[in-house]
Amino acid sequence: MSNLQETSVSLVAVDDDPTSLDLIAATVEQDGLQVLTATDPRKGLDLILKRRPQIVICDLMMPGMTGMEMLSEIVRVDPVTDVLLLTAHYSTESAVEAIQKGASDYLTKPLDTRKLRSRVDELIQNVRRRMTVRHVDSELLQHYQFRGMIGRSVRMLEVFARIQRIAPHYRTVLLTGPTGSGKELVARALHDSSPVSSGPFVPCNMGAVPENLVESELFGHVKGSFTGATQDKAGMFELANGGTILLDEIGEMPLATQAKLLRVVQQQDVQRVGATRPRKIDIRIIAATHRDLRTMVGEKTFREDLFFRLGLLDVKLPSLAERKEDIPLLTRYFVQHFSKLYNKPFTGVTRKAEMALGNHAWPGNVRELEGVIASAALMGEPPLIDLPDLPLSCGQTGSSSTSTGSGESELLLSLEQMDVLHAHRVLRHFGGDKVRAAESLGISRATLYRLLSKSPSVALE
Ligand SMILES: Nc1ncnc2c1ncn2[C@@H]1O[C@H](COP(=O)(O)OP(=O)(O)OP(=O)(O)O)[C@@H](O)[C@H]1O
Ligand SMILES: [Mg+2]
């Protein structure tokens, strides 16, 4: 990545305590990084406005101007600047406020120099990625992976940076984005980058749980609390204790359950159905949805107070159509993946296939692209995936290949694998509309969710 290293980056550090400032400067110092310092916050701000560094490190409590004020001023002028705040008095509330105002991170004093150095290294890498546009090659594919997610578009680099910002501090996060855009991957990345990464990560899909069982599923129950409750059972929240729970499809949560969830969010305790007392828990909550919760609040199908609490920090995922520049990279990634999986040595896609992939509307987003490449790799013959191999339903392509090889590959799938593959195909046909897909398949939405929770690649393993 010689190109990346040549790009020079500058950093301004502001702290009224000269000893602390020297320590910061010594900690971050490295080749290719220009470091400027100021002990006076006003002079620091002037320096920042004049030199426009990509990274600022700033003490929170300074005479004459607080770090928060400086942060607001910097973000107003250049929202892309990465600002690291330092404080002697950490609290989750002030960390959340700093991140909402646009800070990149919030570190405590006395300084953990190793932590500071590694955060600055990450930020420098991000800056260099933003500044460099290079031809897509396999080396780059590695470079543009972030915790299992692929992306080089500005929108995705922003998502990666935001995950890094939020992960150390969040108690609740709201993930929004259309179906198949990668919300579950983001949730895992948030958990894996959080201080509770060694604790459990418990995904729980509200759409897949029958409405009458939601509360017992989430909160647990005591023996005899309802017909069928033959023994005490811990709910998902308790299982996620010490870690993270992902409340997927939060828009499907019944209103009565929303009220109980609010209590968990506010008080960090849960009461099993039929229990007389709550139990204390310590969890982080990630809520995800493809629906517009604000509209649901207007329609009174989602509680406003819960929406407010969950949405204090959010991550918005763009649709694939909004980041078409990622399609070649994702294609390359999936081609490599399925080549290995099927043991068919594909090296890429033909020019025509690449153009068709670039022109498709991708209503099912990355999941749809993954399914298309899975199916094409199954149908096609190495070394290149060609246009007729692509099952795109928008007319620019022929129908799926009928070469004998493809038929044989499909013949080797088990019935269950076919079910999964078929569910993905039907969903794709309906542009990601799960209600219509379930109707057309003649199965319940819960069953569809179960099938879709297996990615097409799992189906074909
Ligand atoms: N940036 C990415 N890089 C690589 N793979 C991705 C990326 N985004 C999504 N995927 C893959 O696409 C598929 C769908 O992603 P995911 O399940 O996270 O979507 P989702 O937003 O949760 O969708 P839904 O709303 O339907 O639940 C998964 O198989 C995932 O691995
Ligand atoms: Mg999901």
XYZ file of C-alpha atoms and ligand atoms in Angstrom:
493
model
C 0.000 0.000 0.000
C 2.825 2.438 -0.775
C 0.313 4.953 -2.081
C -1.494 4.982 1.221
C 1.648 5.564 3.236
C 2.771 8.529 1.150
C -0.357 10.514 1.905
C 0.542 12.999 4.627
C -1.840 13.538 7.510
C -1.818 16.299 10.116
C -2.953 16.363 13.720
C -3.462 19.223 16.166
C -3.393 18.570 19.922
C -4.766 21.106 22.406
C -4.345 20.809 26.174
C -3.737 23.531 28.755
C -1.450 21.203 30.705
C 1.961 21.281 28.924
C 3.131 17.974 30.440
C 0.038 16.212 29.177
C 0.454 17.872 25.774
C 4.053 16.651 25.488
C 2.939 13.140 26.359
C 0.242 13.234 23.656
C 2.679 14.525 21.038
C 5.257 11.861 21.933
C 2.620 9.118 21.885
C 1.179 9.830 18.449
C 4.430 10.759 16.707
C 5.173 8.737 13.569
C 6.355 9.009 9.970
C 3.928 10.754 7.670
C 2.090 12.490 10.516
C 2.565 16.195 11.127
C 1.824 17.067 14.767
C 1.058 20.643 15.901
C 0.267 21.615 19.490
C -1.254 24.474 21.490
C -1.750 25.010 25.237
C -4.174 27.892 24.745
C -7.594 26.726 23.479
C -8.238 29.924 21.442
C -4.862 29.642 19.749
C -5.556 25.941 19.262
C -8.815 26.673 17.484
C -7.125 29.296 15.260
C -4.478 26.744 14.377
C -7.157 24.195 13.531
C -9.135 26.596 11.359
C -5.996 27.683 9.542
C -4.280 24.325 9.077
C -7.377 22.122 8.731
C -5.850 18.966 10.257
C -7.725 15.715 9.684
C -7.350 14.753 13.357
C -7.704 16.839 16.533
C -6.997 15.731 20.094
C -8.455 18.045 22.645
C -8.775 18.208 26.429
C -12.328 18.581 27.723
C -11.723 21.004 30.604
C -9.681 24.027 29.646
C -9.832 27.627 30.877
C -11.606 29.946 28.437
C -13.114 27.276 26.184
C -14.273 23.731 26.816
C -13.462 20.814 24.572
C -17.200 20.452 23.783
C -17.311 24.057 22.522
C -14.233 23.501 20.433
C -15.738 20.287 19.081
C -18.941 22.093 17.998
C -16.901 24.774 16.270
C -14.714 22.258 14.415
C -17.663 20.118 13.339
C -19.481 23.213 12.079
C -16.553 24.104 9.841
C -15.520 20.603 8.778
C -17.694 17.680 9.913
C -15.230 15.122 8.582
C -12.485 16.082 11.084
C -11.856 13.322 13.615
C -11.916 14.824 17.099
C -10.713 12.832 20.111
C -11.729 14.292 23.452
C -9.804 13.605 26.651
C -11.419 13.769 30.056
C -10.588 13.049 33.666
C -14.278 12.458 34.473
C -15.745 9.769 32.242
C -19.460 9.093 32.164
C -21.502 7.243 29.571
C -23.882 10.212 29.262
C -21.127 12.688 28.426
C -19.493 10.191 26.064
C -22.825 9.774 24.245
C -23.228 13.558 24.102
C -19.724 13.938 22.656
C -20.397 11.344 19.982
C -23.771 12.881 19.136
C -21.973 16.209 18.676
C -19.560 14.526 16.289
C -16.562 13.420 18.373
C -14.710 10.359 17.139
C -13.924 9.100 20.601
C -13.740 9.995 24.220
C -10.714 8.827 26.187
C -9.973 9.049 29.885
C -7.086 10.654 31.724
C -4.607 9.664 33.035
C -3.793 8.748 29.476
C -3.553 5.146 28.424
C -0.883 5.852 25.819
C -1.249 2.500 24.104
C -4.972 3.064 23.611
C -4.436 6.602 22.342
C -1.794 5.431 19.921
C -3.992 2.661 18.546
C -7.014 4.975 18.140
C -4.865 7.528 16.304
C -3.416 4.774 14.094
C -6.961 3.686 13.176
C -7.982 7.257 12.396
C -4.908 7.811 10.223
C -5.760 4.654 8.292
C -9.327 5.870 7.791
C -8.104 9.263 6.596
C -5.776 7.613 4.112
C -8.546 5.375 2.840
C -10.783 8.372 2.290
C -8.011 10.180 0.437
C -7.003 7.340 -1.830
C -8.914 6.000 -4.754
C -7.218 3.075 -6.345
C -7.923 0.394 -8.852
C -9.726 -2.617 -7.423
C -7.331 -5.508 -7.019
C -7.210 -8.418 -4.623
C -4.777 -6.667 -2.318
C -7.323 -3.915 -2.007
C -10.057 -6.383 -1.200
C -8.204 -7.186 2.007
C -7.632 -3.544 2.667
C -11.309 -2.682 2.459
C -12.607 -5.260 4.897
C -13.797 -4.137 8.260
C -14.800 -6.949 10.586
C -16.182 -9.087 7.777
C -17.776 -6.191 5.918
C -16.651 -5.075 2.497
C -16.832 -1.481 1.347
C -14.775 1.311 -0.153
C -17.499 3.867 -0.842
C -17.458 7.013 1.263
C -20.821 5.941 2.713
C -19.442 2.604 3.935
C -16.187 4.106 5.210
C -18.367 6.461 7.253
C -20.313 3.486 8.592
C -17.061 1.733 9.612
C -15.799 4.901 11.311
C -19.102 5.338 13.117
C -18.996 1.764 14.419
C -15.531 2.463 15.805
C -16.835 5.635 17.436
C -19.881 4.127 19.022
C -18.625 0.681 20.031
C -16.658 1.655 23.152
C -19.506 3.690 24.663
C -22.980 2.601 23.623
C -25.689 1.158 25.849
C -28.286 1.211 23.061
C -27.921 1.719 19.314
C -30.487 1.849 16.529
C -29.482 0.329 13.184
C -31.545 1.310 10.193
C -31.240 0.372 6.538
C -33.121 -1.552 3.879
C -33.351 -5.317 3.841
C -30.106 -7.120 3.036
C -27.953 -4.024 3.560
C -25.839 -5.616 6.301
C -27.524 -4.651 9.588
C -26.734 -7.946 11.241
C -23.074 -7.669 10.233
C -22.943 -4.173 11.720
C -24.507 -5.438 14.938
C -21.828 -8.105 15.236
C -19.096 -5.594 14.445
C -20.421 -3.292 17.183
C -20.415 -6.123 19.683
C -16.978 -7.367 18.606
C -15.486 -3.876 18.960
C -17.157 -3.212 22.313
C -15.748 -3.733 25.805
C -18.117 -6.713 26.226
C -16.881 -8.550 23.126
C -16.012 -11.594 25.229
C -19.608 -11.722 26.528
C -22.523 -13.307 24.641
C -24.042 -11.881 21.434
C -27.689 -12.922 21.283
C -29.660 -12.166 18.103
C -33.404 -12.206 18.508
C -35.704 -11.630 15.557
C -39.011 -10.023 16.510
C -40.520 -11.001 13.160
C -39.831 -14.681 13.736
C -41.388 -15.034 17.196
C -45.171 -15.600 17.340
C -46.794 -12.623 19.065
C -48.139 -14.597 22.044
C -44.667 -15.937 22.853
C -42.669 -12.705 22.487
C -42.641 -11.794 26.166
C -41.750 -15.227 27.455
C -39.042 -15.446 24.769
C -37.500 -12.082 25.719
C -38.094 -11.884 29.461
C -38.387 -15.583 30.355
C -41.104 -17.051 32.565
C -41.702 -18.909 35.800
C -43.209 -22.365 35.968
C -47.002 -22.326 35.809
C -47.313 -18.697 34.690
C -49.272 -19.818 31.593
C -50.361 -23.075 29.961
C -47.271 -24.721 28.590
C -44.871 -23.048 31.033
C -43.822 -26.356 32.561
C -40.602 -25.069 34.059
C -38.741 -21.850 34.837
C -37.064 -20.411 31.778
C -34.573 -17.578 31.293
C -35.366 -15.156 28.470
C -33.081 -13.720 25.802
C -32.219 -10.687 27.929
C -30.886 -12.897 30.693
C -28.992 -15.016 28.152
C -27.388 -11.837 26.848
C -26.335 -10.711 30.319
C -22.778 -9.375 30.256
C -22.949 -8.972 26.485
C -25.176 -7.677 23.705
C -28.698 -8.466 22.559
C -29.715 -7.735 18.967
C -33.428 -6.969 18.743
C -33.826 -7.470 15.027
C -36.932 -6.191 13.197
C -37.773 -4.063 16.248
C -40.648 -2.528 14.236
C -42.505 -5.840 14.595
C -42.457 -5.698 18.405
C -45.988 -5.509 19.873
C -46.824 -2.257 21.726
C -47.273 -4.008 25.084
C -43.794 -5.521 24.808
C -42.365 -2.133 23.832
C -43.475 -0.756 27.195
C -41.601 -3.541 28.969
C -38.545 -3.058 26.794
C -38.446 0.605 27.785
C -38.104 -0.472 31.380
C -35.207 -2.784 30.539
C -33.482 0.025 28.678
C -33.985 2.528 31.491
C -33.370 0.355 34.525
C -31.329 -2.566 33.251
C -33.536 -5.137 34.906
C -35.941 -7.811 33.654
C -38.950 -9.482 35.180
C -39.770 -13.012 34.026
C -43.429 -13.526 33.068
C -45.217 -14.523 36.271
C -42.329 -13.450 38.547
C -42.885 -11.067 41.435
C -39.535 -9.322 41.330
C -37.178 -8.088 38.614
C -33.579 -9.265 38.234
C -30.665 -6.937 37.600
C -28.890 -7.416 34.271
C -26.059 -5.655 32.475
C -26.544 -5.625 28.721
C -26.044 -3.559 25.618
C -29.012 -3.364 23.288
C -28.842 -3.072 19.521
C -32.190 -2.574 17.805
C -32.406 -3.017 14.038
C -35.132 -2.313 11.517
C -35.726 -1.740 7.821
C -38.862 0.240 8.688
C -39.154 3.961 9.322
C -39.784 4.089 13.063
C -40.493 7.822 12.961
C -43.470 7.173 10.692
C -44.562 4.349 12.983
C -44.408 6.769 15.915
C -46.701 9.102 13.946
C -49.086 6.201 13.326
C -48.914 5.257 17.023
C -47.624 1.772 16.286
C -44.254 2.506 17.892
C -43.766 4.196 21.270
C -42.222 7.637 20.991
C -40.329 7.392 24.301
C -38.785 4.076 23.253
C -37.880 5.451 19.834
C -36.141 8.347 21.529
C -34.211 6.124 23.930
C -33.128 3.624 21.285
C -32.217 6.264 18.743
C -29.813 8.312 20.897
C -27.044 6.785 18.824
C -27.762 5.348 15.414
C -26.061 3.803 12.419
C -27.734 4.216 9.033
C -26.828 1.736 6.341
C -27.055 2.879 2.729
C -28.767 0.744 0.105
C -26.496 -0.907 -2.458
C -27.929 1.427 -5.116
C -26.571 4.375 -3.133
C -23.074 2.937 -3.183
C -22.720 1.346 -6.583
C -18.962 1.853 -6.478
C -18.842 -1.049 -3.996
C -20.403 -3.526 -6.433
C -17.146 -4.605 -8.161
C -15.445 -5.117 -4.809
C -18.366 -7.074 -3.348
C -18.615 -9.105 -6.544
C -14.949 -10.005 -6.323
C -15.396 -10.961 -2.684
C -18.379 -13.222 -3.332
C -16.775 -14.784 -6.420
C -13.731 -15.737 -4.319
C -15.981 -17.038 -1.565
C -18.175 -19.230 -3.773
C -15.219 -20.433 -5.876
C -13.747 -21.898 -2.726
C -17.073 -23.217 -1.530
C -17.907 -25.092 -4.748
C -14.305 -25.827 -5.552
C -14.684 -24.157 -8.980
C -11.719 -21.940 -9.889
C -13.462 -18.713 -10.942
C -11.178 -15.720 -11.342
C -13.863 -13.071 -11.852
C -16.717 -11.968 -14.089
C -16.772 -10.991 -17.775
C -17.021 -7.352 -18.776
C -20.644 -7.854 -19.877
C -21.578 -9.482 -16.601
C -19.876 -6.685 -14.711
C -21.892 -4.084 -16.605
C -25.157 -5.903 -15.937
C -24.325 -6.093 -12.239
C -23.559 -2.372 -12.255
C -26.873 -1.541 -13.963
C -29.140 -3.662 -11.796
C -31.301 -1.852 -9.230
C -30.563 -4.244 -6.301
C -33.786 -3.953 -4.308
C -32.547 -6.819 -2.112
C -29.175 -5.079 -1.614
C -26.035 -7.054 -0.651
C -28.032 -10.180 0.171
C -29.390 -10.144 -3.387
C -25.908 -9.693 -4.869
C -24.628 -12.543 -2.706
C -27.472 -14.767 -3.923
C -26.904 -13.811 -7.570
C -23.198 -14.651 -7.389
C -23.924 -17.866 -5.454
C -26.286 -19.012 -8.121
C -24.058 -17.864 -11.000
C -21.060 -19.692 -9.555
C -23.207 -22.799 -9.295
C -24.459 -22.485 -12.884
C -21.418 -21.129 -14.690
C -18.182 -22.653 -15.872
C -14.812 -21.310 -14.718
C -12.768 -19.232 -15.188
C -15.257 -16.357 -15.674
C -18.863 -15.826 -14.652
C -20.704 -14.646 -17.741
C -23.872 -12.681 -18.399
C -26.202 -15.679 -18.990
C -25.149 -17.153 -15.641
C -26.584 -14.200 -13.738
C -30.170 -14.651 -12.526
C -31.032 -10.952 -12.735
C -34.726 -10.297 -13.085
C -34.604 -6.913 -14.770
C -34.424 -7.951 -18.371
C -30.870 -7.138 -19.423
C -29.848 -10.727 -19.069
C -30.938 -14.020 -20.493
C -32.537 -16.603 -18.264
C -30.343 -18.728 -16.028
C -27.947 -20.943 -17.852
C -29.170 -24.398 -18.640
C -25.753 -25.898 -19.138
C -25.583 -29.483 -17.943
C -23.000 -28.639 -15.288
C -25.429 -26.371 -13.477
C -28.187 -28.954 -13.344
C -25.812 -31.432 -11.806
C -24.668 -28.968 -9.143
C -28.241 -28.307 -8.123
C -29.035 -31.998 -8.111
C -26.496 -32.458 -5.352
C -28.287 -30.108 -2.958
C -30.365 -31.516 -0.125
C -34.062 -30.640 0.063
C -33.398 -28.296 2.955
C -30.640 -26.534 1.034
C -33.029 -26.173 -1.910
C -35.628 -24.655 0.419
C -33.154 -22.022 1.583
C -31.978 -21.270 -1.940
C -35.535 -21.084 -3.219
C -36.633 -18.780 -0.374
C -33.777 -16.415 -1.271
C -34.757 -16.537 -4.948
C -38.420 -15.802 -4.271
C -37.506 -12.963 -1.917
C -35.295 -11.553 -4.638
C -38.171 -11.817 -7.097
C -40.347 -9.720 -4.796
C -37.622 -7.134 -4.329
C -37.075 -8.038 -0.679
C -40.750 -7.826 0.331
C -40.975 -10.599 2.932
C -44.739 -10.492 3.353
C -45.323 -11.126 -0.349
C -42.532 -13.697 -0.526
C -44.039 -15.689 2.371
C -47.489 -15.537 0.776
C -46.167 -16.744 -2.554
C -44.229 -19.600 -0.912
C -47.272 -20.566 1.110
C -45.375 -20.445 4.411
C -45.622 -18.282 7.544
C -43.440 -15.246 7.931
C -41.714 -16.962 10.865
C -40.756 -19.906 8.635
C -39.508 -17.547 5.952
C -37.332 -15.759 8.515
C -35.918 -19.079 9.635
C -34.981 -19.988 6.043
C -33.550 -16.552 5.343
C -31.459 -16.582 8.494
C -29.334 -19.096 6.610
C -27.447 -17.235 3.928
C -27.452 -18.772 0.454
C -23.838 -19.744 1.028
C -24.750 -21.742 4.121
C -27.471 -23.366 2.081
C -24.936 -24.584 -0.360
C -22.301 -25.798 2.056
N -20.678 -4.981 3.432
C -20.854 -6.300 3.283
N -19.820 -7.084 2.958
C -19.986 -8.405 2.810
N -21.137 -9.049 2.949
C -22.217 -8.327 3.280
C -22.124 -6.914 3.476
N -23.360 -6.464 3.799
C -24.161 -7.531 3.819
N -23.494 -8.661 3.517
C -24.057 -10.023 3.411
O -25.382 -9.867 2.899
C -26.297 -10.699 3.598
C -27.377 -9.849 4.262
O -26.798 -9.083 5.319
P -27.576 -8.882 6.708
O -28.228 -10.153 7.119
O -26.611 -8.267 7.670
O -28.665 -7.828 6.224
P -29.843 -7.107 7.056
O -29.668 -5.651 6.828
O -29.801 -7.605 8.457
O -31.138 -7.582 6.283
P -32.665 -7.802 6.834
O -33.262 -6.445 7.081
O -33.345 -8.496 5.714
O -32.558 -8.629 8.084
C -25.476 -11.504 4.608
O -25.197 -12.774 4.071
C -24.223 -10.683 4.777
O -23.129 -11.502 5.097
Mg -31.200 -8.759 9.523
